[in-house]
Structures are given as C-alpha cells and as structure tokens.
Coordinates of C-alpha atoms in Angstrom, one line a residue:
M1 CA 4.8 -12.0 -12.4
S2 CA 7.8 -12.7 -10.5
A3 CA 9.4 -11.9 -13.9
T4 CA 8.5 -8.4 -13.5
I5 CA 10.0 -8.0 -10.3
S6 CA 13.5 -7.3 -11.7
L7 CA 15.4 -4.1 -10.4
K8 CA 14.4 -2.7 -14.0
H9 CA 11.2 -3.1 -13.8
I10 CA 11.4 -1.4 -10.0
N11 CA 13.2 1.7 -10.8
K12 CA 11.1 2.0 -14.1
L13 CA 8.3 2.8 -11.9
A14 CA 10.3 4.4 -8.7
I15 CA 12.7 6.9 -10.5
P16 CA 9.9 8.5 -11.5
A17 CA 8.3 7.9 -8.4
L18 CA 11.2 9.8 -6.7
I19 CA 11.2 12.8 -8.6
A20 CA 7.0 13.4 -8.5
G21 CA 7.9 12.9 -4.8
V22 CA 10.0 15.3 -3.8
S23 CA 7.7 18.1 -5.8
E24 CA 6.1 18.6 -2.4
P25 CA 9.1 19.1 -0.1
V26 CA 10.6 21.1 -2.8
L27 CA 8.6 23.5 -2.5
S28 CA 9.3 24.5 0.9
L29 CA 13.1 23.7 1.1
T30 CA 13.1 26.6 -1.6
D31 CA 10.8 29.0 0.3
A32 CA 13.5 27.9 2.6
A33 CA 16.8 28.5 0.8
I34 CA 15.4 31.7 -0.9
V35 CA 13.5 33.5 2.3
G36 CA 17.0 32.3 4.4
N37 CA 18.7 34.3 2.0
I38 CA 16.7 38.2 2.4
D39 CA 18.3 40.7 3.6
I40 CA 15.7 42.0 5.9
N41 CA 14.4 39.8 8.6
A42 CA 16.0 36.3 6.7
T43 CA 16.3 34.3 9.9
E44 CA 12.2 35.4 11.6
S45 CA 11.6 34.6 7.8
L46 CA 13.2 31.1 8.0
A47 CA 11.5 30.7 11.6
A48 CA 8.0 31.9 9.5
V49 CA 8.7 29.4 6.9
G50 CA 9.4 26.8 9.1
I51 CA 6.5 26.7 11.6
V52 CA 4.0 26.9 8.6
T53 CA 5.8 24.3 6.5
T54 CA 5.6 22.2 9.5
F55 CA 1.8 22.5 9.9
M56 CA 1.1 22.4 6.3
S57 CA 2.5 19.6 6.0
M58 CA 0.4 18.0 8.7
L59 CA -2.9 19.3 6.6
I60 CA -1.3 17.3 3.3
W61 CA -0.5 14.4 5.1
V62 CA -3.7 14.3 6.4
L63 CA -6.1 14.5 3.8
G64 CA -3.4 13.1 1.1
Q65 CA -4.2 10.1 2.4
T66 CA -6.2 10.0 -0.6
R67 CA -3.3 9.2 -3.1
S68 CA -2.0 5.8 -0.9
A69 CA -6.2 4.5 -0.6
I70 CA -6.7 4.8 -3.9
S71 CA -3.4 3.3 -5.2
S72 CA -4.6 0.6 -3.2
I73 CA -7.2 0.0 -4.2
V74 CA -6.4 0.5 -8.5
S75 CA -3.6 -1.7 -8.0
Q76 CA -5.1 -4.3 -6.8
Y77 CA -8.3 -4.5 -9.2
V78 CA -5.3 -3.8 -12.5
G79 CA -3.9 -7.1 -10.2
A80 CA -7.3 -9.3 -10.2
N81 CA -7.7 -7.4 -13.8
N82 CA -11.4 -6.2 -12.7
L83 CA -10.4 -2.2 -13.3
D84 CA -14.2 -1.8 -14.9
D85 CA -15.7 -2.0 -11.7
I86 CA -13.7 0.5 -9.8
K87 CA -12.9 3.0 -12.8
N88 CA -15.4 5.7 -11.1
L89 CA -14.2 5.4 -7.4
P90 CA -10.7 7.9 -8.5
S91 CA -13.3 10.1 -9.3
Q92 CA -15.8 10.3 -6.3
A93 CA -12.8 10.2 -4.6
I94 CA -11.1 13.5 -5.6
F95 CA -14.5 15.0 -5.6
I96 CA -14.5 13.7 -1.4
I97 CA -11.5 15.4 -0.8
T98 CA -11.0 18.5 -2.5
S99 CA -14.5 19.6 -0.6
L100 CA -12.7 18.9 2.4
S101 CA -9.7 20.4 1.3
I102 CA -12.3 23.5 1.1
L103 CA -13.8 23.0 4.6
I104 CA -10.0 23.1 6.3
I105 CA -9.3 26.1 4.3
F106 CA -11.8 28.4 6.3
S107 CA -11.6 26.1 9.3
T108 CA -8.4 27.1 9.4
Y109 CA -7.5 30.6 8.0
P110 CA -9.5 33.2 10.4
F111 CA -7.2 31.0 13.4
A112 CA -3.7 32.0 12.2
R113 CA -3.0 33.7 14.8
Q114 CA -3.8 31.1 17.3
I115 CA -2.8 28.0 15.6
F116 CA 0.8 29.7 15.3
K117 CA 0.9 30.9 18.2
L118 CA 0.4 26.8 19.8
Y119 CA 4.2 26.7 17.4
N120 CA 5.3 29.2 20.6
A121 CA 5.6 31.7 17.3
S122 CA 5.7 35.1 18.9
N123 CA 6.9 38.7 17.2
L124 CA 7.8 39.2 14.1
I125 CA 8.4 34.9 13.7
L126 CA 4.2 35.2 14.3
D127 CA 3.6 38.2 11.4
Y128 CA 5.4 36.3 8.7
S129 CA 3.8 32.5 10.1
I130 CA 0.4 34.1 9.2
D131 CA 1.3 36.0 5.9
Y132 CA 2.8 33.3 5.1
Y133 CA -0.1 30.8 6.0
K134 CA -2.7 33.1 4.6
I135 CA -1.7 32.8 0.9
R136 CA 0.1 29.2 0.9
V137 CA -2.9 27.6 2.2
L138 CA -5.2 28.9 -0.9
G139 CA -2.9 26.2 -2.9
F140 CA -4.4 23.2 -0.8
P141 CA -7.0 22.4 -2.6
F142 CA -4.5 22.1 -6.0
T143 CA -2.6 20.1 -3.7
L144 CA -4.7 17.6 -2.9
F145 CA -6.6 17.0 -6.1
T146 CA -3.2 16.8 -7.5
I147 CA -2.0 14.2 -5.2
A148 CA -5.2 12.1 -5.9
V149 CA -5.0 11.7 -9.6
F150 CA -1.4 10.5 -9.2
G151 CA -3.1 7.9 -6.6
A152 CA -4.8 6.9 -9.6
F153 CA -1.7 6.7 -12.4
R154 CA 0.1 4.8 -9.6
G155 CA -2.7 2.4 -9.2
L156 CA -2.7 1.8 -13.2
Q157 CA 1.2 1.7 -12.5
N158 CA 2.0 4.8 -13.7
T159 CA 4.8 6.6 -12.2
F160 CA 5.7 8.7 -15.7
Y161 CA 2.8 11.6 -16.1
P162 CA 3.2 11.9 -12.2
M163 CA 6.8 12.5 -12.7
I164 CA 6.3 15.2 -15.4
I165 CA 3.9 17.4 -13.6
A166 CA 6.1 18.3 -10.5
I167 CA 8.8 18.5 -12.8
I168 CA 6.4 21.4 -14.1
G169 CA 5.6 22.4 -10.9
A170 CA 9.0 22.4 -9.0
A171 CA 10.5 24.3 -11.8
S172 CA 7.7 26.7 -11.9
N173 CA 8.0 27.6 -8.2
I174 CA 11.8 27.8 -8.2
I175 CA 11.4 30.7 -10.5
L176 CA 8.9 32.2 -9.2
D177 CA 10.3 32.6 -5.7
V178 CA 13.0 34.2 -7.2
I179 CA 11.0 36.7 -8.9
L180 CA 8.4 37.1 -6.2
V181 CA 10.8 36.9 -3.6
Y182 CA 13.2 39.6 -4.3
G183 CA 11.7 41.3 -7.2
I184 CA 12.6 43.2 -10.4
E185 CA 14.3 45.8 -10.2
G186 CA 12.2 48.8 -11.9
V187 CA 9.6 46.3 -13.0
L188 CA 8.0 44.4 -9.7
N189 CA 9.0 45.6 -5.8
P190 CA 10.5 42.8 -3.3
M191 CA 7.5 40.2 -1.8
H192 CA 9.9 38.6 0.2
I193 CA 8.2 36.2 2.4
K194 CA 4.8 36.9 1.2
G195 CA 6.4 36.8 -2.8
A196 CA 7.6 33.2 -1.7
A197 CA 4.1 32.2 -1.0
Y198 CA 2.9 33.6 -3.8
A199 CA 4.9 31.6 -5.6
S200 CA 3.7 28.0 -4.4
V201 CA 0.1 29.3 -4.9
I202 CA 1.1 29.3 -8.4
A203 CA 3.3 25.8 -8.4
Q204 CA 0.1 24.3 -7.7
L205 CA -2.5 25.1 -9.1
L206 CA -0.2 24.9 -12.6
M207 CA 0.5 20.9 -11.5
A208 CA -3.9 20.4 -11.2
I209 CA -4.3 21.8 -13.8
F210 CA -1.4 19.3 -16.1
A211 CA -2.7 16.7 -13.5
A212 CA -6.5 17.0 -15.1
V213 CA -5.0 17.2 -18.6
Y214 CA -3.0 14.0 -17.8
L215 CA -5.5 12.2 -16.6
L216 CA -8.5 13.4 -18.7
K217 CA -6.0 12.3 -22.1
K218 CA -4.5 9.4 -20.5
T219 CA -6.8 7.6 -19.3
D220 CA -9.7 5.6 -18.9
I221 CA -10.7 7.6 -15.7
P222 CA -13.2 10.4 -15.8
L223 CA -12.9 13.0 -13.7
I224 CA -16.1 14.2 -12.7
P225 CA -17.7 12.6 -10.7
S226 CA -20.8 9.9 -11.4
F227 CA -23.0 8.4 -8.5
P228 CA -24.2 6.2 -6.9
F229 CA -20.9 5.4 -4.8
N230 CA -19.3 2.8 -5.7
P231 CA -19.3 0.1 -3.6
E232 CA -16.1 0.4 -2.6
I233 CA -16.0 3.8 -1.8
K234 CA -16.6 2.1 1.6
R235 CA -13.9 0.1 2.3
F236 CA -11.9 3.4 0.4
I237 CA -13.2 5.7 4.1
L238 CA -12.0 3.3 6.2
M239 CA -9.0 2.8 4.5
I240 CA -8.5 6.5 5.0
L241 CA -10.0 6.9 9.1
N242 CA -7.6 5.2 9.6
L243 CA -4.4 6.6 7.6
F244 CA -6.4 10.0 9.2
V245 CA -5.8 8.5 12.7
R246 CA -1.8 7.7 12.1
T247 CA -1.3 10.4 10.2
I248 CA -2.8 12.7 13.4
A249 CA -0.3 10.2 15.3
L250 CA 2.7 11.4 13.3
N251 CA 2.0 15.2 13.1
V252 CA 2.2 15.1 17.2
T253 CA 5.1 14.3 16.5
L254 CA 5.9 16.9 13.7
Y255 CA 4.2 19.5 16.0
L256 CA 5.9 18.3 19.5
A257 CA 9.0 18.7 17.5
S258 CA 8.5 22.4 15.8
A259 CA 6.8 23.3 19.0
F260 CA 9.7 22.9 21.1
A261 CA 12.3 24.0 19.0
T262 CA 10.0 27.5 18.6
S263 CA 10.4 27.1 23.0
Y264 CA 14.7 26.9 22.4
G265 CA 14.7 31.0 20.4
A266 CA 14.9 31.5 16.5
E267 CA 17.8 30.3 16.3
Y268 CA 17.0 26.6 16.9
I269 CA 13.8 26.7 15.2
A270 CA 15.3 27.9 12.0
A271 CA 18.4 25.2 12.2
Y272 CA 15.7 22.7 13.0
T273 CA 13.9 24.5 10.0
I274 CA 16.4 23.4 8.0
A275 CA 17.3 19.8 9.2
I276 CA 14.6 18.9 9.3
N277 CA 13.5 20.2 5.4
L278 CA 16.3 18.0 4.5
W279 CA 15.5 15.5 6.8
F280 CA 11.8 15.7 4.3
F281 CA 13.4 15.4 1.4
G282 CA 15.6 12.3 2.2
A283 CA 11.9 10.7 3.4
F284 CA 10.1 12.3 0.1
I285 CA 14.0 10.2 -2.0
V286 CA 13.2 7.5 -0.4
D287 CA 9.9 7.4 -1.3
G288 CA 10.2 6.5 -5.2
Y289 CA 10.8 3.3 -3.6
A290 CA 8.4 2.8 -1.6
S291 CA 5.8 4.1 -3.9
A292 CA 7.6 1.1 -6.5
G293 CA 6.4 -0.4 -3.1
N294 CA 3.1 0.2 -2.9
I295 CA 2.2 -0.1 -6.7
I296 CA 3.7 -3.9 -7.2
S297 CA 2.7 -5.5 -4.1
G298 CA -1.0 -3.9 -4.6
K299 CA -0.6 -5.7 -7.5
L300 CA 0.4 -8.6 -6.6
Y301 CA -1.8 -8.9 -4.1
G302 CA -5.1 -8.6 -6.5
A303 CA -3.0 -11.5 -8.0
K304 CA -2.3 -13.9 -4.9
S305 CA 1.1 -14.2 -6.3
F306 CA 2.8 -14.0 -2.3
K307 CA 6.1 -15.5 -3.6
T308 CA 6.6 -12.7 -5.7
L309 CA 6.2 -10.4 -3.0
I310 CA 8.3 -11.4 -0.6
T311 CA 10.6 -11.6 -3.6
L312 CA 10.0 -8.2 -3.8
S313 CA 10.1 -7.0 -0.1
N314 CA 13.7 -8.7 0.1
K315 CA 14.8 -6.9 -2.8
L316 CA 13.5 -3.5 -1.3
I317 CA 15.4 -4.0 1.9
K318 CA 18.8 -4.3 -0.1
Y319 CA 17.4 -1.0 -2.2
G320 CA 16.6 0.7 1.0
I321 CA 20.0 0.4 3.0
L322 CA 22.1 0.6 -0.3
I323 CA 19.9 4.2 -1.2
G324 CA 20.2 5.1 3.1
I325 CA 23.9 4.7 3.1
F326 CA 24.1 6.7 -0.1
L327 CA 22.2 9.6 1.1
G328 CA 24.3 9.4 4.7
I329 CA 27.8 9.7 3.2
L330 CA 26.2 11.9 0.0
G331 CA 25.1 14.7 3.3
A332 CA 28.4 13.9 5.1
V333 CA 30.4 14.8 2.2
F334 CA 29.3 18.1 1.9
Y335 CA 28.0 19.0 5.3
Y336 CA 29.3 22.2 5.6
P337 CA 27.9 24.1 2.0
I338 CA 24.3 21.7 2.8
G339 CA 24.3 24.7 5.9
R340 CA 25.6 27.7 3.7
I341 CA 22.8 27.0 1.5
F342 CA 20.4 27.8 3.1
T343 CA 21.8 30.8 5.6
K344 CA 24.3 32.9 6.1
E345 CA 23.7 33.7 10.1
P346 CA 26.5 31.8 12.5
E347 CA 24.2 31.2 15.3
V348 CA 21.7 29.3 12.9
L349 CA 25.2 27.3 11.7
N350 CA 26.7 26.0 14.7
A351 CA 23.2 24.8 15.8
F352 CA 22.0 23.1 12.3
Y353 CA 26.2 21.6 12.2
H354 CA 25.4 20.4 16.0
V355 CA 22.5 18.3 14.7
F356 CA 22.9 17.3 11.5
W357 CA 24.6 14.3 11.9
I358 CA 21.6 12.5 13.4
V359 CA 19.6 13.3 10.1
L360 CA 22.3 11.2 8.3
V361 CA 23.3 8.4 10.5
M362 CA 19.6 7.3 10.3
Q363 CA 19.0 7.8 6.8
P364 CA 18.8 3.8 6.2
L365 CA 16.7 3.4 9.3
C366 CA 14.6 5.6 7.5
T367 CA 14.5 3.8 4.2
L368 CA 12.6 0.7 5.7
A369 CA 10.4 1.8 7.6
F370 CA 9.1 4.0 4.4
I371 CA 9.9 1.3 2.4
F372 CA 7.5 -1.0 4.8
D373 CA 4.8 1.4 5.3
G374 CA 4.7 1.8 1.1
I375 CA 4.2 -1.9 0.6
F376 CA 1.5 -1.9 3.8
K377 CA -0.6 0.6 2.4
G378 CA 0.0 -1.2 -1.8
L379 CA -1.9 -4.4 0.5
G380 CA -4.6 -1.9 1.8
K381 CA -3.0 -3.1 5.3
M382 CA -4.1 0.3 6.6
K383 CA -5.6 -0.4 10.6
Y384 CA -2.0 -2.1 11.4
L385 CA 0.0 0.8 10.3
R386 CA -1.7 2.9 12.6
N387 CA -1.1 0.9 15.6
V388 CA 2.5 1.7 14.6
L389 CA 2.7 5.1 14.8
L390 CA 0.2 5.0 17.7
F391 CA 2.8 3.3 19.8
S392 CA 6.3 4.4 18.2
T393 CA 4.5 7.9 18.7
F394 CA 3.2 7.7 21.8
L395 CA 5.1 5.1 23.9
I396 CA 8.2 6.5 21.9
F397 CA 9.2 9.7 20.4
I398 CA 7.0 11.3 23.1
P399 CA 9.3 10.0 26.3
I400 CA 12.3 9.9 25.3
L401 CA 12.0 13.5 23.7
L402 CA 11.0 14.8 27.4
W403 CA 13.4 13.2 29.0
L404 CA 16.2 14.2 27.1
D405 CA 14.7 17.4 27.0
N406 CA 14.5 17.4 30.8
L407 CA 19.0 16.3 30.0
G408 CA 18.9 20.0 28.2
Y409 CA 19.9 18.5 25.2
K410 CA 17.3 21.0 22.9
L411 CA 17.8 19.6 19.1
H412 CA 19.8 16.7 20.2
A413 CA 16.8 15.7 22.1
I414 CA 14.6 16.5 19.3
F415 CA 16.7 14.1 16.9
I416 CA 17.8 11.8 19.3
A417 CA 13.6 11.0 19.6
I418 CA 13.0 10.6 16.1
T419 CA 15.4 8.3 15.5
F420 CA 14.1 6.0 17.7
W421 CA 10.7 6.9 17.0
I422 CA 11.6 5.8 12.9
I423 CA 13.3 2.1 14.7
A424 CA 9.6 1.5 15.9
R425 CA 7.6 2.2 12.5
G426 CA 9.8 -0.1 11.1
I427 CA 10.7 -3.3 12.8
P428 CA 7.3 -3.8 13.9
L429 CA 6.0 -3.4 10.1
I430 CA 8.6 -6.1 8.7
I431 CA 8.0 -8.6 11.5
K432 CA 4.3 -8.7 10.4
F433 CA 5.2 -8.8 7.1
R434 CA 7.3 -11.6 7.0
K435 CA 5.1 -13.3 9.6
I436 CA 1.9 -12.6 7.7
F437 CA 3.4 -13.7 3.7
I438 CA 6.0 -15.7 4.6
P439 CA 2.8 -19.0 5.0
L440 CA 1.3 -17.6 2.1
A441 CA 3.8 -17.8 -0.3
Q442 CA 4.9 -21.4 1.2
N443 CA 1.0 -23.0 0.4
N444 CA 1.1 -20.3 -2.5

C-alpha cells in the first residue's frame, strides 16, 4: 500500500477532484460576475446573488454530506476487499437524500421572503433574492443527486468521471449565463438575475443526467434502490446526523457573516459576496487534496495500513501548505484585476480591496483545516468533526465577530473572525489524528 502514497498517485485523485469540486462555486461565481456587470441595478443584483448563494450553500452542505459518508464507507470496503457487501448502499443513500431535497423545496419555497429578511435583505435586494432563489432552488435535487453519485465514485477511488461531469456543468452554466442574463438581440430579451438562476438550474440538470449515465455504464453499482436496507445504512445515517449538526454549526458562521455584512449596507454585502465567493473558490480548489485524503485514508483504514496513513497525512500537510501559499501569492499578484472582474462600482471595490488581503493570508491555514477534514471524513470520524466545528463556531468565531463588530471593524471583523475560526478547526484535527494513529502505526 505504501507504493500508492506518491505525489503522482495523490495528484491522480486530487486534480480531477479539484476540477470537479469547483463546479458549485463556479456556478455562483459565474452568476456573481455576470449579474455584477449588468446595466441595471448591478450592485443590488450582486448582493442578492451573494445572499442566496450563502443560503443555498448551507442547504447543499447540510444535505450534501452524503458524499463524504458514502465515500467513507465504500472506500473502507474497497480497502478490506469486501465491496460486494455494500453494493446496494449508494442507491439507497441517493434515494434518501433526493427525497429530503424535495421536502426542502416545499418547506422553503413559500417562505423565501421571510428567509431572506433574516439575512437583513430589504427593498430591491430582497425582491431580487426571492426571484433568484425561487428559480435556483429547483435545481437542488439535481445537485444532491450528483453529489451522492460523486461520493460513490470517490469511494471506488475514481475522481475522473466526476471531473468530466463537473466540466460539462460549469461550461454549460457559463454559456447559458451569458445568453440568458444579457439576452440575444432580436431573439431573446435579457432576463437579468432570473436568467442567471435558470442557467444554474439547467446546468445542474445536465450534471445529474450525466452522473446517472456514468454510474450505470462505468460501475456495477445500481441506480434503482433495492430493499431491505443494507446493514451499513445505520452507520451511514449516524454519519449523516453528525455531519448535519457539524454543517449547521458551519452555516451559523456563514449566516452571521452574511447578515452582518448586509447590515453594513449594499456596497458591503456586494464586497462580501465577491470576497466570500473567492474564499469558497480557494476552498474548493484545496478540496481536491482533501478529497484525495478522504479517498485514500478510507482505503488505508479499511486495510489497517496505519503506517502508510501517517505517511499520507505528512505528505498532504506539505502539499497543502504549498498550495495555500501559491493561492495567496496568485491572489496578491492579481489583487486589483480580480475585483474589477466582478464589479466596476468604486464603493464596492474599495470595501473589497480593504479585506481581500485577509482572505489571501488565511489560505495556508485553510488548506490544513480542509485537508484534515477530508482525512477524518474518510476515516468515518464524524463525531469528532462535529465537536470541533461546534467549538470553533460558538466559542471562537461568534465571540470574536461580536467583539470586533462592536469596535466598528465591519468587514474586517468578519474576515478576522473567519481566520481564527479556521485555525480552531485545523489544529485540533491534526493533534487528534496523530494521537490516534502514531501509536497504531508503531504497532502495525
């Protein structure tokens, strides 16, 4: 197994996973870039996209944890060479999560106005948020279906097909965004922010279709669920419940950040939208290596190859720090052009440039936190992940945010608090991992 832990092997999984992982933030970034440059109410449109993206990310992250749970269980059975025992588990998991997504639509659609008022949206920003969400949420089941299929592929140590599916989705979204938002003279009237929402939904549908086709043609895993439930469904549900609690805590952070930014004014929420979406983009790039850690660690854990597991973690720490530094330097080189991609509004750009440096500085810290998130998910240690997020959110992020906001730091308060939140997420995971697996490796 040690021969598999090379940079080449890690990159074979990480780079396709990286490309696949940026599909969701690309949808949001594309929407933000396109609507931020329309001729009518660009700032309000950009702010609405930011608010809805935050809420949609919460829903996707809460229910999209199926990917990690499926990947963990499948990869461990691959490592133990017992894949046949859980072959019907992915289809059952897909059925459960897709059913939940439909319930989410019915439970949020009628209350869109009340939901976005909680984000301090009002007037035109509130109206645009409602319009955008009521269309965008229709793609939610397709997104969760695709995410669950990605989990099955990851468990099988395959990130190539998810990459192809994600490229199809991202490319189609960019093309459709331009067409539907700006229109085609004499053929199609501009649809503005509604066009961006329709573009995302169509792209998500295409991804779901291709995900189903690849799963059926490239694996032996069935798509139609068979019953009774697999015995591992209990562990799957327990993982999901722990990840639900964890992700709710995570989204408390995102909700408060968005709500505070919105309360400062339209130019601040617009600037926050750009900065946080770039932060998401960096996070999803690193997620490629977090996914490699998830995939390989699960397999190694199933095979009880603890020495190789330690080797994997050490290499991922090194690669993660290098990637984080690279992202920070790249952002610094293109510091001002990046902002102008999204908006030409001087007030928005000024607010963005004042805090973007914090996003760049925290990149190496983010890579470590996200990579060890991935490793712990591969190991199935969801309970500890839950506890770390509860600690970092309620005992670190919120007190720092309230303190710095009271001092009048505004967007600086938000991103400084996020930086300490990331530190509080990463360090405990590294310590816990080494405490558990170094003794096991010594006795291996």
